[in-house]
Coordinates of C-alpha atoms and ligand atoms in Angstrom, one line a residue:
M1 CA 0.0 0.2 -0.3
T2 CA 1.1 3.9 -1.2
V3 CA 1.7 6.1 1.7
S4 CA -1.2 7.9 0.0
K5 CA -3.7 5.3 0.1
I6 CA -2.9 5.1 3.9
F7 CA -3.1 8.5 4.1
L8 CA -6.9 8.1 2.5
L9 CA -7.7 5.1 4.8
L10 CA -6.3 6.9 7.8
S11 CA -8.6 10.0 6.8
F12 CA -11.7 8.4 6.7
F13 CA -11.7 6.6 9.2
A14 CA -11.0 9.9 11.0
C15 CA -14.6 11.2 9.3
T16 CA -16.6 8.2 10.1
C17 CA -15.5 8.0 14.3
K18 CA -16.3 12.9 13.5
G19 CA -19.6 13.5 12.1
S20 CA -22.3 12.0 13.6
N21 CA -25.4 12.6 13.1
V22 CA -27.5 13.8 15.3
L23 CA -31.4 14.4 15.9
V24 CA -32.5 17.3 18.5
F25 CA -36.0 17.7 19.0
F26 CA -37.4 20.3 21.0
P27 CA -40.9 20.0 21.1
V28 CA -41.9 23.4 23.9
P29 CA -43.5 26.7 21.9
S30 CA -41.2 28.9 24.1
R31 CA -38.1 30.6 22.6
S32 CA -36.8 30.4 25.7
H33 CA -36.4 26.5 25.6
S34 CA -35.7 26.5 21.5
S35 CA -33.0 28.6 21.9
L36 CA -31.3 26.4 24.8
G37 CA -31.4 23.7 21.7
N38 CA -30.2 25.7 19.2
S39 CA -27.1 26.0 21.6
I40 CA -26.6 22.5 21.2
V41 CA -27.4 22.4 17.6
N42 CA -24.2 25.3 17.4
I43 CA -21.9 22.9 19.7
L44 CA -22.7 20.2 17.4
L45 CA -22.4 21.7 14.2
D46 CA -18.5 23.5 15.2
A47 CA -17.5 19.6 16.5
G48 CA -18.5 18.9 12.5
H49 CA -21.1 16.7 12.8
Q50 CA -24.3 16.4 11.3
V51 CA -27.9 18.2 12.8
T52 CA -31.2 17.6 12.4
C53 CA -33.5 19.6 14.2
V54 CA -37.2 19.6 14.9
T55 CA -38.2 22.9 16.3
P56 CA -41.1 25.9 16.0
F57 CA -38.1 28.7 16.0
P58 CA -35.6 27.5 12.9
L59 CA -32.8 30.2 13.1
K60 CA -32.0 31.9 9.2
T61 CA -28.9 29.4 8.1
N62 CA -28.3 27.8 5.3
H63 CA -25.9 25.7 7.5
T64 CA -24.1 22.8 5.1
R65 CA -24.8 19.9 8.0
L66 CA -27.8 21.8 9.4
T67 CA -31.3 20.2 8.1
Y68 CA -34.3 22.2 9.8
T69 CA -38.1 20.5 10.6
D70 CA -39.8 23.6 10.8
I71 CA -43.2 22.9 13.4
S72 CA -43.7 26.8 14.4
S73 CA -47.4 26.5 13.2
V74 CA -47.5 25.3 17.3
V75 CA -46.5 28.5 18.1
Q76 CA -50.3 29.6 17.5
E77 CA -51.8 27.5 19.3
A78 CA -49.7 27.3 21.9
T79 CA -49.5 31.0 22.6
D80 CA -52.8 31.6 23.0
S81 CA -53.9 29.1 25.5
A82 CA -50.7 30.4 27.8
R83 CA -51.4 33.4 27.6
I84 CA -51.4 34.9 31.3
N85 CA -53.9 35.5 33.5
V86 CA -52.3 38.1 35.7
A87 CA -54.8 37.7 38.2
E88 CA -55.0 34.2 38.6
L89 CA -51.1 34.5 39.1
S90 CA -51.3 34.2 42.7
K91 CA -53.0 30.8 42.8
P92 CA -51.9 28.0 43.0
K93 CA -52.5 24.8 40.4
G94 CA -51.7 21.9 41.8
S95 CA -48.3 20.3 40.8
H96 CA -49.9 17.8 38.1
W97 CA -50.7 21.0 35.6
V98 CA -47.4 19.6 34.0
L99 CA -47.8 16.4 32.0
P100 CA -51.1 17.3 30.4
M101 CA -49.0 20.3 29.7
G102 CA -45.8 18.1 28.7
Y103 CA -47.9 15.5 27.1
N104 CA -49.4 17.8 24.8
F105 CA -46.0 20.0 23.8
A106 CA -44.8 16.2 22.7
S107 CA -47.5 15.3 21.4
Q108 CA -48.9 17.6 18.9
A109 CA -45.4 17.8 17.3
L110 CA -45.4 14.2 16.4
R111 CA -48.0 14.7 14.8
H112 CA -47.0 17.8 12.9
P113 CA -47.0 16.9 9.7
A114 CA -43.8 17.7 9.1
V115 CA -42.5 15.3 11.5
Q116 CA -44.5 12.9 10.7
T117 CA -42.6 13.6 7.0
L118 CA -38.9 12.9 8.7
L119 CA -40.3 9.7 10.9
K120 CA -41.7 7.5 8.0
D121 CA -38.6 8.9 6.0
T122 CA -36.7 5.1 5.8
S123 CA -33.6 6.5 4.0
K124 CA -33.4 8.7 7.1
T125 CA -30.6 6.9 10.2
F126 CA -29.4 9.0 13.2
D127 CA -26.6 7.5 15.5
V128 CA -28.0 9.6 18.8
I129 CA -31.3 11.7 19.6
I130 CA -31.2 14.8 21.5
A131 CA -34.6 15.2 23.1
E132 CA -35.9 17.8 24.8
W133 CA -37.8 15.9 28.8
L134 CA -40.2 18.0 29.8
Y135 CA -43.0 15.8 32.2
S136 CA -44.2 13.4 28.5
G137 CA -41.9 10.5 27.9
L138 CA -43.5 10.4 24.7
L139 CA -40.6 11.0 22.3
A140 CA -38.9 8.0 23.8
P141 CA -39.9 5.9 21.0
L142 CA -37.8 8.3 18.6
A143 CA -34.9 5.5 19.3
A144 CA -36.9 2.5 18.6
V145 CA -37.7 3.8 15.1
Y146 CA -34.1 5.1 14.1
G147 CA -32.9 2.0 16.7
C148 CA -30.5 4.7 17.7
P149 CA -29.5 5.8 21.4
L150 CA -31.6 8.6 22.8
I151 CA -30.4 11.5 25.7
W152 CA -33.5 14.0 27.6
Y153 CA -32.2 17.1 27.8
A154 CA -34.2 18.7 31.1
S155 CA -34.3 22.7 30.4
S156 CA -35.2 23.0 34.3
D157 CA -32.6 21.9 37.0
V158 CA -33.2 18.3 38.2
S159 CA -35.5 16.4 39.6
W160 CA -37.2 13.5 40.9
Q161 CA -39.5 13.3 37.9
S162 CA -36.6 13.7 35.5
L163 CA -34.5 11.4 37.2
R164 CA -37.0 8.2 37.6
M165 CA -36.2 8.4 34.2
V166 CA -32.5 7.3 33.6
H167 CA -31.8 6.2 37.6
E168 CA -34.7 6.7 40.5
A169 CA -36.5 9.9 42.5
S170 CA -35.2 11.6 44.4
S171 CA -35.4 11.4 47.6
P172 CA -38.6 13.8 49.3
A173 CA -36.7 13.6 52.4
Y174 CA -34.0 15.9 51.4
S175 CA -35.5 17.8 47.8
V176 CA -38.8 19.2 47.2
D177 CA -40.7 18.7 43.6
A178 CA -40.1 21.1 40.8
Q179 CA -44.0 23.4 41.2
S180 CA -43.3 23.6 44.3
L181 CA -44.2 27.4 46.4
R182 CA -41.3 26.8 49.4
V183 CA -38.2 25.2 49.4
P184 CA -37.3 24.2 53.2
A185 CA -34.4 25.3 55.0
L186 CA -32.3 21.7 54.8
P187 CA -32.3 20.0 56.9
F188 CA -36.1 19.1 56.3
T189 CA -38.8 18.7 59.4
I190 CA -40.7 15.1 59.4
G191 CA -43.5 17.6 57.9
D192 CA -41.7 19.2 55.0
K193 CA -40.4 15.5 54.3
A194 CA -44.5 13.7 54.9
H195 CA -45.1 16.7 52.8
Q196 CA -42.9 15.6 49.7
L197 CA -43.7 12.4 50.1
I198 CA -47.2 12.6 50.4
L199 CA -46.5 14.4 47.2
Q200 CA -44.9 12.0 44.9
V201 CA -47.1 9.4 45.7
Y202 CA -50.2 11.2 44.1
L203 CA -47.6 12.4 41.5
S204 CA -46.7 8.7 40.7
A205 CA -50.1 7.6 40.9
W206 CA -51.5 10.6 37.7
I207 CA -48.2 10.0 35.9
Y208 CA -49.4 5.8 36.4
Y209 CA -51.7 6.9 34.7
F210 CA -51.0 9.4 32.6
T211 CA -48.5 7.2 31.2
N212 CA -50.9 4.1 30.5
Y213 CA -54.3 6.1 29.6
V214 CA -52.8 9.0 27.9
E215 CA -49.2 7.7 26.7
L216 CA -49.8 4.2 25.2
P217 CA -52.8 4.9 23.3
A218 CA -51.1 8.3 21.4
Y219 CA -48.2 5.8 21.5
R220 CA -49.3 3.0 19.5
E221 CA -51.0 5.9 17.1
I222 CA -48.1 8.4 16.3
Y223 CA -45.4 5.7 15.8
A224 CA -46.8 2.2 14.7
D225 CA -46.8 3.5 11.1
P226 CA -43.1 5.0 11.8
L227 CA -41.9 1.7 12.8
Q228 CA -43.9 -0.4 10.2
L229 CA -42.2 1.0 7.6
R230 CA -39.0 -0.5 8.8
G231 CA -39.4 -3.8 9.5
K232 CA -40.1 -3.5 13.2
T233 CA -42.6 -4.1 15.4
L234 CA -43.9 -2.0 18.3
P235 CA -42.3 -3.3 21.7
E236 CA -43.5 -2.4 24.9
Y237 CA -44.2 1.3 25.4
E238 CA -42.9 1.8 29.4
S239 CA -39.6 -0.2 28.3
L240 CA -38.8 2.4 25.6
V241 CA -39.7 5.7 28.0
Y242 CA -37.1 4.1 30.8
N243 CA -34.3 3.1 28.2
A244 CA -33.1 7.1 27.3
S245 CA -28.5 6.4 28.1
F246 CA -28.4 10.1 29.0
L247 CA -29.2 12.8 31.3
L248 CA -28.5 16.4 30.4
I249 CA -29.2 18.7 33.4
N250 CA -29.7 22.8 32.1
S251 CA -28.2 23.7 35.3
H252 CA -25.9 23.8 38.3
P253 CA -25.2 23.0 41.7
P254 CA -25.6 26.9 42.5
L255 CA -28.0 27.4 40.3
G256 CA -30.9 23.8 41.7
Q257 CA -31.0 21.8 44.5
N258 CA -27.5 19.8 44.5
I259 CA -29.9 16.1 44.0
P260 CA -26.9 13.9 44.0
L261 CA -26.5 12.1 40.4
P262 CA -25.9 8.7 39.2
R263 CA -23.0 8.4 36.1
N264 CA -25.3 8.9 33.3
A265 CA -26.7 12.0 34.2
K266 CA -24.3 15.6 34.0
Y267 CA -25.4 19.5 34.7
I268 CA -24.3 21.5 31.3
G269 CA -25.9 24.7 32.3
G270 CA -24.7 27.6 31.3
H271 CA -24.1 26.1 28.0
H272 CA -26.1 28.8 26.0
I273 CA -24.6 31.7 27.8
G274 CA -22.5 33.9 25.0
L275 CA -23.1 31.9 22.2
T276 CA -25.2 34.3 21.0
R277 CA -24.1 37.2 23.1
K278 CA -24.2 41.0 20.6
P279 CA -22.3 43.3 21.2
L280 CA -24.6 46.3 23.7
P281 CA -25.5 48.9 21.0
K282 CA -23.2 52.1 21.1
D283 CA -25.6 54.0 22.9
M284 CA -26.9 51.6 25.8
K285 CA -23.0 51.1 25.8
K286 CA -22.6 54.7 26.8
L287 CA -25.1 54.7 29.0
L288 CA -23.8 51.4 31.2
D289 CA -20.3 52.6 31.4
D290 CA -20.9 56.9 32.5
S291 CA -23.6 54.6 35.5
K292 CA -20.8 55.1 37.6
K293 CA -23.4 54.3 40.8
G294 CA -24.4 51.8 39.1
V295 CA -27.4 49.8 37.2
I296 CA -30.2 47.9 37.9
Y297 CA -31.7 45.5 35.1
F298 CA -36.1 45.6 35.5
S299 CA -37.3 42.5 33.4
L300 CA -39.9 40.0 33.9
G301 CA -39.0 37.4 31.1
S302 CA -41.0 37.0 27.7
I303 CA -44.4 35.6 28.9
L304 CA -45.2 38.2 31.3
Q305 CA -44.6 41.6 29.6
G306 CA -44.8 44.1 31.4
R307 CA -47.5 45.4 29.1
D308 CA -49.7 43.5 31.7
L309 CA -48.2 45.0 34.9
P310 CA -51.3 47.2 36.3
E311 CA -51.2 50.9 35.5
H312 CA -51.3 51.9 39.5
M313 CA -47.7 49.5 40.0
K314 CA -46.0 50.8 37.0
R315 CA -46.1 54.9 38.3
E316 CA -45.2 53.2 42.0
L317 CA -41.8 52.0 40.4
I318 CA -41.5 54.4 38.4
E319 CA -41.4 57.3 41.2
F320 CA -39.4 55.0 43.3
F321 CA -36.8 54.1 40.7
G322 CA -36.5 58.7 40.2
Q323 CA -35.6 58.5 43.7
L324 CA -32.3 56.2 43.6
E325 CA -29.0 57.5 42.2
Q326 CA -28.6 53.9 40.0
T327 CA -29.2 53.9 36.3
V328 CA -32.6 51.7 35.9
L329 CA -33.2 50.2 32.5
W330 CA -36.5 48.4 33.0
K331 CA -37.7 46.3 30.1
L332 CA -41.5 47.1 29.0
E333 CA -42.9 46.6 25.4
E334 CA -44.3 50.2 26.3
Q335 CA -43.0 53.7 26.6
L336 CA -44.3 55.3 29.6
A337 CA -44.7 59.1 29.6
G338 CA -43.1 61.4 32.6
L339 CA -39.9 58.8 33.1
P340 CA -36.9 60.6 35.8
Q341 CA -33.8 60.7 33.8
N342 CA -32.7 57.9 35.5
V343 CA -34.9 55.5 34.5
H344 CA -34.8 54.2 30.5
I345 CA -37.2 51.7 28.9
L346 CA -35.9 49.6 26.7
D347 CA -38.1 47.3 23.9
W348 CA -35.4 45.0 23.3
A349 CA -32.4 44.2 25.1
P350 CA -29.3 41.8 25.2
Q351 CA -29.6 40.8 28.8
D352 CA -26.8 38.6 28.9
S353 CA -24.2 41.9 27.7
I354 CA -26.2 43.5 29.9
L355 CA -25.4 41.8 33.3
E356 CA -22.3 41.1 32.2
H357 CA -21.0 44.8 32.4
P358 CA -19.6 45.7 35.7
N359 CA -21.8 48.8 36.9
T360 CA -25.0 46.4 37.1
V361 CA -25.4 45.6 40.5
L362 CA -29.1 44.5 40.8
F363 CA -31.4 42.5 38.1
I364 CA -34.9 42.4 39.3
S365 CA -36.6 39.8 37.4
H366 CA -39.4 36.7 37.3
G367 CA -36.7 34.1 38.4
G368 CA -37.1 31.7 35.3
L369 CA -34.0 29.6 35.9
M370 CA -32.0 31.4 32.2
S371 CA -32.4 34.4 34.3
V372 CA -31.1 32.8 37.0
T373 CA -28.9 31.1 35.5
E374 CA -26.8 34.3 33.5
A375 CA -27.4 36.3 36.5
T376 CA -25.3 34.1 38.5
H377 CA -22.7 33.0 36.1
H378 CA -22.2 37.4 36.0
G379 CA -22.4 37.5 39.9
V380 CA -25.6 39.9 39.4
P381 CA -27.6 39.9 43.1
I382 CA -31.4 39.6 41.9
I383 CA -34.9 40.2 42.9
G384 CA -36.8 37.9 41.8
I385 CA -41.5 37.3 41.1
P386 CA -41.8 34.2 40.8
M387 CA -45.0 33.8 38.8
F388 CA -45.4 30.0 37.6
G389 CA -43.5 27.0 36.9
D390 CA -40.4 26.5 38.7
Q391 CA -39.9 30.2 39.1
F392 CA -40.2 30.1 42.6
V393 CA -38.0 26.9 43.7
C394 CA -35.4 29.2 41.7
V395 CA -35.5 31.6 43.4
E396 CA -36.1 30.4 46.5
L397 CA -33.2 28.8 46.6
V398 CA -31.2 32.0 46.2
T399 CA -32.6 33.4 48.8
H400 CA -31.5 30.5 50.9
R401 CA -28.5 30.6 49.4
G402 CA -28.0 35.2 50.1
C403 CA -27.7 36.0 46.8
G404 CA -31.3 37.3 46.5
I405 CA -34.4 38.3 48.5
R406 CA -38.1 36.3 46.9
V407 CA -41.0 39.5 46.3
D408 CA -44.3 38.0 45.8
F409 CA -46.8 39.5 43.0
N410 CA -49.6 41.1 44.9
N411 CA -50.7 44.6 45.4
E412 CA -47.8 45.4 47.5
L413 CA -45.8 44.4 45.1
P414 CA -44.1 48.3 44.1
S415 CA -43.4 48.9 48.2
K416 CA -41.8 45.0 48.4
I417 CA -39.2 46.5 45.4
R418 CA -38.8 49.3 47.5
E419 CA -37.7 47.3 50.3
A420 CA -35.8 44.6 48.8
V421 CA -34.1 47.3 46.6
N422 CA -32.7 49.1 49.7
E423 CA -31.7 46.2 51.7
I424 CA -29.4 44.3 48.8
L425 CA -28.0 48.0 47.8
G426 CA -27.2 48.5 51.6
N427 CA -26.2 45.5 52.4
Q428 CA -22.6 43.8 51.0
S429 CA -23.5 40.5 51.9
Y430 CA -26.1 40.1 48.3
S431 CA -23.1 40.8 46.2
I432 CA -20.2 38.9 47.5
N433 CA -22.5 35.8 47.5
A434 CA -23.7 36.1 44.6
K435 CA -19.6 36.6 43.3
H436 CA -18.7 33.2 45.2
A437 CA -21.9 31.7 43.4
S438 CA -20.1 32.9 39.9
T439 CA -16.8 31.8 40.1
M440 CA -18.9 28.1 41.6
F441 CA -20.0 28.8 38.2
R442 CA -17.8 29.1 36.2
R443 CA -14.9 27.6 37.5
R444 CA -14.7 23.9 36.3
L445 CA -12.1 21.7 34.8
V446 CA -14.6 21.9 31.3
S447 CA -16.6 24.3 30.3
P448 CA -20.6 23.4 29.7
Q449 CA -20.2 23.0 26.5
K450 CA -17.2 20.9 26.1
E451 CA -18.9 18.3 28.8
L452 CA -22.4 18.2 26.9
L453 CA -20.1 17.9 23.4
H454 CA -17.9 15.0 25.1
W455 CA -21.1 13.1 27.0
V456 CA -23.4 13.0 23.4
E457 CA -20.4 12.0 21.4
L458 CA -19.4 9.3 23.5
V459 CA -23.1 7.9 24.2
A460 CA -22.7 7.9 20.0
D461 CA -19.8 6.5 20.0
T462 CA -20.4 3.8 22.3
R463 CA -24.0 3.1 21.1
G464 CA -25.7 3.7 24.6
A465 CA -22.7 3.6 26.8
A466 CA -24.7 1.1 28.3
F467 CA -21.7 1.0 31.1
L468 CA -23.0 4.1 32.3
R469 CA -26.9 2.9 33.0
S470 CA -27.6 3.2 36.7
P471 CA -29.3 -0.5 37.9
A472 CA -31.4 1.9 40.2
V473 CA -33.8 2.2 37.1
D474 CA -34.4 -1.2 36.4
I475 CA -36.2 -2.9 39.3
S476 CA -39.7 -0.9 41.3
T477 CA -39.7 0.6 43.8
M478 CA -40.7 -1.4 46.4
Q479 CA -37.0 -3.1 45.4
R480 CA -35.2 -0.2 45.4
L481 CA -36.7 0.8 49.3
N482 CA -35.9 -3.1 50.4
L483 CA -39.4 -2.7 51.1
D484 CA -40.0 -6.6 49.8
I485 CA -37.0 -8.0 52.4
L486 CA -38.8 -6.3 54.9
L487 CA -42.0 -8.0 54.0
V488 CA -40.7 -11.2 54.3
I489 CA -39.0 -10.5 57.6
V490 CA -42.2 -9.2 58.7
L491 CA -44.4 -11.8 57.4
L492 CA -41.2 -14.4 59.3
V493 CA -41.6 -12.6 63.0
W494 CA -45.5 -13.0 62.3
F495 CA -44.7 -16.3 61.5
L496 CA -42.4 -17.3 63.5
S497 CA -44.9 -15.1 67.0
K498 CA -47.6 -17.9 65.6
V499 CA -45.0 -20.6 66.1
I500 CA -44.1 -19.7 69.7
K501 CA -47.6 -19.0 70.6
V502 CA -48.9 -22.8 70.1
I503 CA -45.2 -24.3 71.5
R504 CA -45.8 -22.1 74.6
A505 CA -50.0 -23.3 74.7
H506 CA -48.9 -26.8 73.7
L507 CA -45.9 -26.5 76.9
G508 CA -48.9 -24.8 78.9
D509 CA -51.2 -28.2 77.7
L510 CA -48.2 -30.5 79.1
S511 CA -47.5 -29.0 82.7
A512 CA -50.9 -28.8 83.3
T513 CA -51.9 -32.3 82.7
K514 CA -48.3 -33.0 84.3
N515 CA -49.8 -31.4 87.6
S516 CA -53.0 -33.4 87.3
V517 CA -51.2 -36.3 87.3
K518 CA -48.6 -35.4 90.0
K519 CA -51.8 -34.7 91.5
N520 CA -53.9 -37.9 91.2
E521 CA -51.1 -39.5 92.0
Ligands
NAG601 C1 -25.8 31.8 3.2 O1 -24.6 32.1 2.7 C2 -24.0 32.9 1.8 C3 -22.6 32.6 1.3 O2 -22.3 31.3 1.7 C4 -23.3 34.0 3.1 O3 -22.9 35.0 2.4 C5 -25.6 33.9 3.6 O4 -25.1 35.1 4.9 C6 -25.9 32.6 4.9 N1 -27.1 33.3 4.9 C7 -27.7 33.4 6.3 C8 -28.7 33.8 6.7 O5 -26.7 32.8 6.8
NAG602 C1 -31.7 0.6 25.0 O1 -31.0 1.0 24.4 C2 -30.3 0.4 23.9 C3 -29.1 1.4 23.4 O2 -28.8 2.4 23.0 C4 -30.8 -0.1 22.8 O3 -29.4 -1.5 22.6 C5 -31.7 -1.2 22.9 O4 -32.4 -1.9 22.2 C6 -32.8 -0.8 23.8 N1 -34.3 -1.4 24.4 C7 -35.2 -1.1 23.6 C8 -36.4 -2.3 24.9 O5 -35.8 -0.7 22.8
NAG603 C1 -26.9 41.7 55.4 O1 -27.6 40.4 55.4 C2 -27.7 39.6 56.2 C3 -27.8 37.9 55.5 O2 -29.1 38.6 55.3 C4 -27.7 39.3 57.0 O3 -26.9 38.3 57.9 C5 -26.1 40.8 58.0 O4 -27.1 40.5 59.6 C6 -26.8 42.2 57.1 N1 -25.6 42.8 57.4 C7 -26.4 44.2 57.3 C8 -25.4 45.0 57.7 O5 -27.1 44.7 57.7

């Protein structure tokens, strides 16, 4: 063989082990969820992989190794139903509402004509699938269709519900449900533990119902044809749901509940930061640079818009902001009249770049995980106004760690914000703690992007990283808690006590007859 032939052969192998074919499936019709998906796509493309991305928010690009499956038509339906009613914010919904929501997102994406076409195209093959997990296992059978391993991506902190997909539910003795309104201080009291345990059992019953009576029929309907076209029969649904090879978690210890993870789950929180950072526009940069007394950035995220706030609240807030010596940047979709000099309304804000600026001293936020992640990355203290979903837990953890203050959304909001702003500006401990959290978050052996890539490639190249699979996922809760053994022991003790009773009774009879025999003598 000539040298050039060897070289050709080598480069052939170099190619085959590099470029994997990856399906990235992000069904949730929310811009922030899709921006996480787009970050993953970018990381994979930069590493030379082929990517097919199912998303409601495809970007304008003509990258040769990227194909989008556009499901943007699901967005309109979703935003109509998800429009937030401010009056309803303070009413708790109960923790099971996420199950139908997650199921609907997965189901409407899978039933989308563009996805059906993709599923029925038998020429398509993938080496690995990354699917967003949001309280539904309905995307898991994609792995059976393509005969490749599946990686779940959890866009929020690890919870007992996401962990049980690859391992076992985290213990209610030290972790709360992701939809909780409060996070008690550790260690939990017996009341806290009982509450969380009962909640897990109650929600597990809901999950059982959903899996068997909602998802199972949908699974048969959606996947029968794609599997049949590939000459496969429908496997048992549950055997697919709990067969993912890996769990990527968009969180990190300084952000979340710090739940211990199995080998096949990793924190990759922060992977989206910086990738799409837009430089500050010139005038905004000058404003921030010139604000030597500090900048307060106020944004309530994209779902609840500033114009949903009652008028009197806006007026009170503006009045208070006007008394501060800091510059206030308020992201709001409407202009307000009579603004004080130091208050600026922005209808578009490069949040990451504002938080990155050294003059930014405080972030007033709804406390969504992405906002909290960015604030933590840049070491900025937070006033969190949680409104729904996992925002309560996110903000509670920020306060437990001394990096911010929680303010509830009600009529007293302006006066509570006033107190909280004065407290944080007047007490250095918040910014010191936020800086420590930032160090914890940023100082890692490898960047979250590299870590994510490493595990995805490992799973693809080993066809499922079977060595990392947690043994806990294949046994029942009863076996895991050794309740089966306990049951055997209880039965044994019960049986022995019966035997002893019978023997005693016999001995009593014996001695009684002996005595009577003696008396008769
Ligand atoms: C598409 O490719 C052309 C040339 O390669 C490039 O100039 C253009 O910016 C690309 N368009 C987008 C939307 O990326
Ligand atoms: C579970 O996943 C592994 C790794 O991808 C795969 O080899 C196996 O066939 C899957 N099991 C089922 C029941 O699909
Ligand atoms: C600052 O806040 C921390 C945490 O709430 C508190 O322990 C400390 O006493 C405060 N310091 C001052 C000077 O108020």
